[in-house]
């Protein structure tokens, strides 16, 4: 990636805000919505995500967004790249036959689901989300995709929280992040 890309990353970083003790005491919460409150940064972020996918995952056939914040980015990049946009949602939100996977995250545990027939075997998928903390959500999403026979190319997030060892916890799923915090 070139120096123009690095400048865009610095610009994006300057727009991100964090909130101590949310949603629980001891958690420093990184709020992706703070970067979306001006149109310039929305365009900047969109172009960074699309450029990163074209460079790192050129063969991708479907982006898989994780509810809820991942959805902000999965549709917009899929529309620009002209590829499929598939949802993985929290328990009880998807109609039809679903597969479920329980997982832990930084401030609790949850269940993610995928529609059984949403993925054809071998489909080259990229998981997209706003942030990786423990890696629980991306790990659960990858398990669901494997169960459907998908080929998981990796994952793309805007923010990576290094101290929570997310990428080490999901060694089978390559993680690409735009910004990391220690
Ligand atoms: O790496 P992990 O430890 O799994 O944490 C990261 C996940 O946590 C947040 O989602 P959350 O489940 O809070 O849902 P939301 O997007 O609906 O707010 C975030 O958007 C990621 O999906
Ligand atoms: N620290 C954090 N900030 C924002 N979203 C998160 N999801 C899990 N941990 C988080």
Short mmCIF file of N, CA, C and O and ligand atoms in Angstrom, two decimals, residues 18-19 22-23 27-32 69 105-107 130-134 137 159 161 164, ligand 2:
data_model
loop_
_atom_site.label_atom_id
_atom_site.label_comp_id
_atom_site.label_asym_id
_atom_site.label_seq_id
_atom_site.Cartn_x
_atom_site.Cartn_y
_atom_site.Cartn_z
N UNK A 18 -13.08 6.92 21.56
CA UNK A 18 -13.28 5.78 22.47
C UNK A 18 -13.93 6.28 23.76
O UNK A 18 -13.79 7.45 24.13
N UNK A 19 -14.64 5.37 24.41
CA UNK A 19 -15.40 5.69 25.63
C UNK A 19 -15.02 4.69 26.73
O UNK A 19 -15.28 3.49 26.56
N UNK A 22 -17.63 1.44 28.96
CA UNK A 22 -18.86 1.14 28.21
C UNK A 22 -18.64 -0.13 27.40
O UNK A 22 -17.59 -0.28 26.77
N UNK A 23 -19.61 -1.06 27.35
CA UNK A 23 -20.89 -1.09 28.06
C UNK A 23 -20.77 -1.57 29.50
O UNK A 23 -21.78 -1.64 30.20
N UNK A 27 -14.10 -1.71 30.26
CA UNK A 27 -14.03 -1.85 28.80
C UNK A 27 -13.81 -0.46 28.19
O UNK A 27 -14.52 0.49 28.52
N UNK A 28 -12.79 -0.36 27.32
CA UNK A 28 -12.62 0.88 26.54
C UNK A 28 -13.30 0.63 25.19
O UNK A 28 -12.82 -0.16 24.38
N UNK A 29 -14.41 1.32 24.97
CA UNK A 29 -15.26 1.03 23.80
C UNK A 29 -14.88 1.94 22.64
O UNK A 29 -14.94 3.18 22.75
N UNK A 30 -14.52 1.34 21.50
CA UNK A 30 -14.17 2.10 20.29
C UNK A 30 -15.41 2.24 19.43
O UNK A 30 -15.97 1.24 18.97
N UNK A 31 -15.81 3.51 19.21
CA UNK A 31 -17.10 3.79 18.58
C UNK A 31 -16.91 4.12 17.09
O UNK A 31 -16.56 5.23 16.74
N UNK A 32 -17.20 3.13 16.23
CA UNK A 32 -17.01 3.33 14.79
C UNK A 32 -17.91 4.43 14.25
O UNK A 32 -17.57 5.12 13.29
N UNK A 69 -22.78 -3.99 13.44
CA UNK A 69 -21.91 -2.96 12.85
C UNK A 69 -21.24 -3.43 11.56
O UNK A 69 -20.92 -2.61 10.69
N UNK A 105 -17.40 -13.01 23.67
CA UNK A 105 -16.75 -11.79 23.23
C UNK A 105 -16.26 -11.01 24.45
O UNK A 105 -16.34 -11.52 25.56
N UNK A 106 -15.69 -9.80 24.20
CA UNK A 106 -15.00 -9.09 25.29
C UNK A 106 -15.93 -8.85 26.47
O UNK A 106 -15.50 -8.89 27.61
N UNK A 107 -17.21 -8.58 26.20
CA UNK A 107 -18.10 -8.22 27.31
C UNK A 107 -19.33 -9.12 27.41
O UNK A 107 -20.40 -8.67 27.74
N UNK A 130 -16.61 -4.29 12.03
CA UNK A 130 -15.96 -3.02 12.38
C UNK A 130 -14.69 -3.25 13.19
O UNK A 130 -13.72 -2.51 13.06
N UNK A 131 -14.70 -4.31 14.03
CA UNK A 131 -13.64 -4.42 15.05
C UNK A 131 -13.40 -5.88 15.43
O UNK A 131 -14.34 -6.68 15.47
N UNK A 132 -12.13 -6.21 15.71
CA UNK A 132 -11.83 -7.51 16.33
C UNK A 132 -11.25 -7.25 17.71
O UNK A 132 -10.34 -6.44 17.88
N UNK A 133 -11.85 -7.93 18.71
CA UNK A 133 -11.35 -7.86 20.09
C UNK A 133 -10.79 -9.25 20.42
O UNK A 133 -9.64 -9.54 20.11
N UNK A 134 -11.61 -10.14 20.95
CA UNK A 134 -11.12 -11.50 21.28
C UNK A 134 -11.08 -12.41 20.05
O UNK A 134 -10.53 -13.51 20.11
N UNK A 137 -16.27 -13.36 17.64
CA UNK A 137 -17.32 -13.20 16.61
C UNK A 137 -16.84 -13.69 15.25
O UNK A 137 -17.56 -14.43 14.55
N UNK A 159 -10.84 -1.85 13.01
CA UNK A 159 -10.07 -1.69 14.25
C UNK A 159 -9.69 -3.06 14.82
O UNK A 159 -10.55 -3.94 14.92
N UNK A 161 -7.95 -4.69 18.35
CA UNK A 161 -7.47 -4.43 19.72
C UNK A 161 -6.44 -5.51 20.07
O UNK A 161 -6.79 -6.62 20.45
N UNK A 164 -6.14 -8.07 23.17
CA UNK A 164 -7.08 -9.18 23.38
C UNK A 164 -6.74 -10.40 22.53
O UNK A 164 -7.49 -11.41 22.55
N1 LIG B 2 -13.68 -2.52 23.12
C1 LIG B 2 -14.62 -2.62 22.17
N2 LIG B 2 -15.07 -1.50 21.53
C2 LIG B 2 -16.04 -1.60 20.58
N3 LIG B 2 -16.61 -2.76 20.22
C3 LIG B 2 -16.19 -3.88 20.82
N4 LIG B 2 -16.54 -5.18 20.68
C4 LIG B 2 -15.83 -5.92 21.55
N5 LIG B 2 -14.99 -5.15 22.26
C5 LIG B 2 -15.20 -3.86 21.82
#
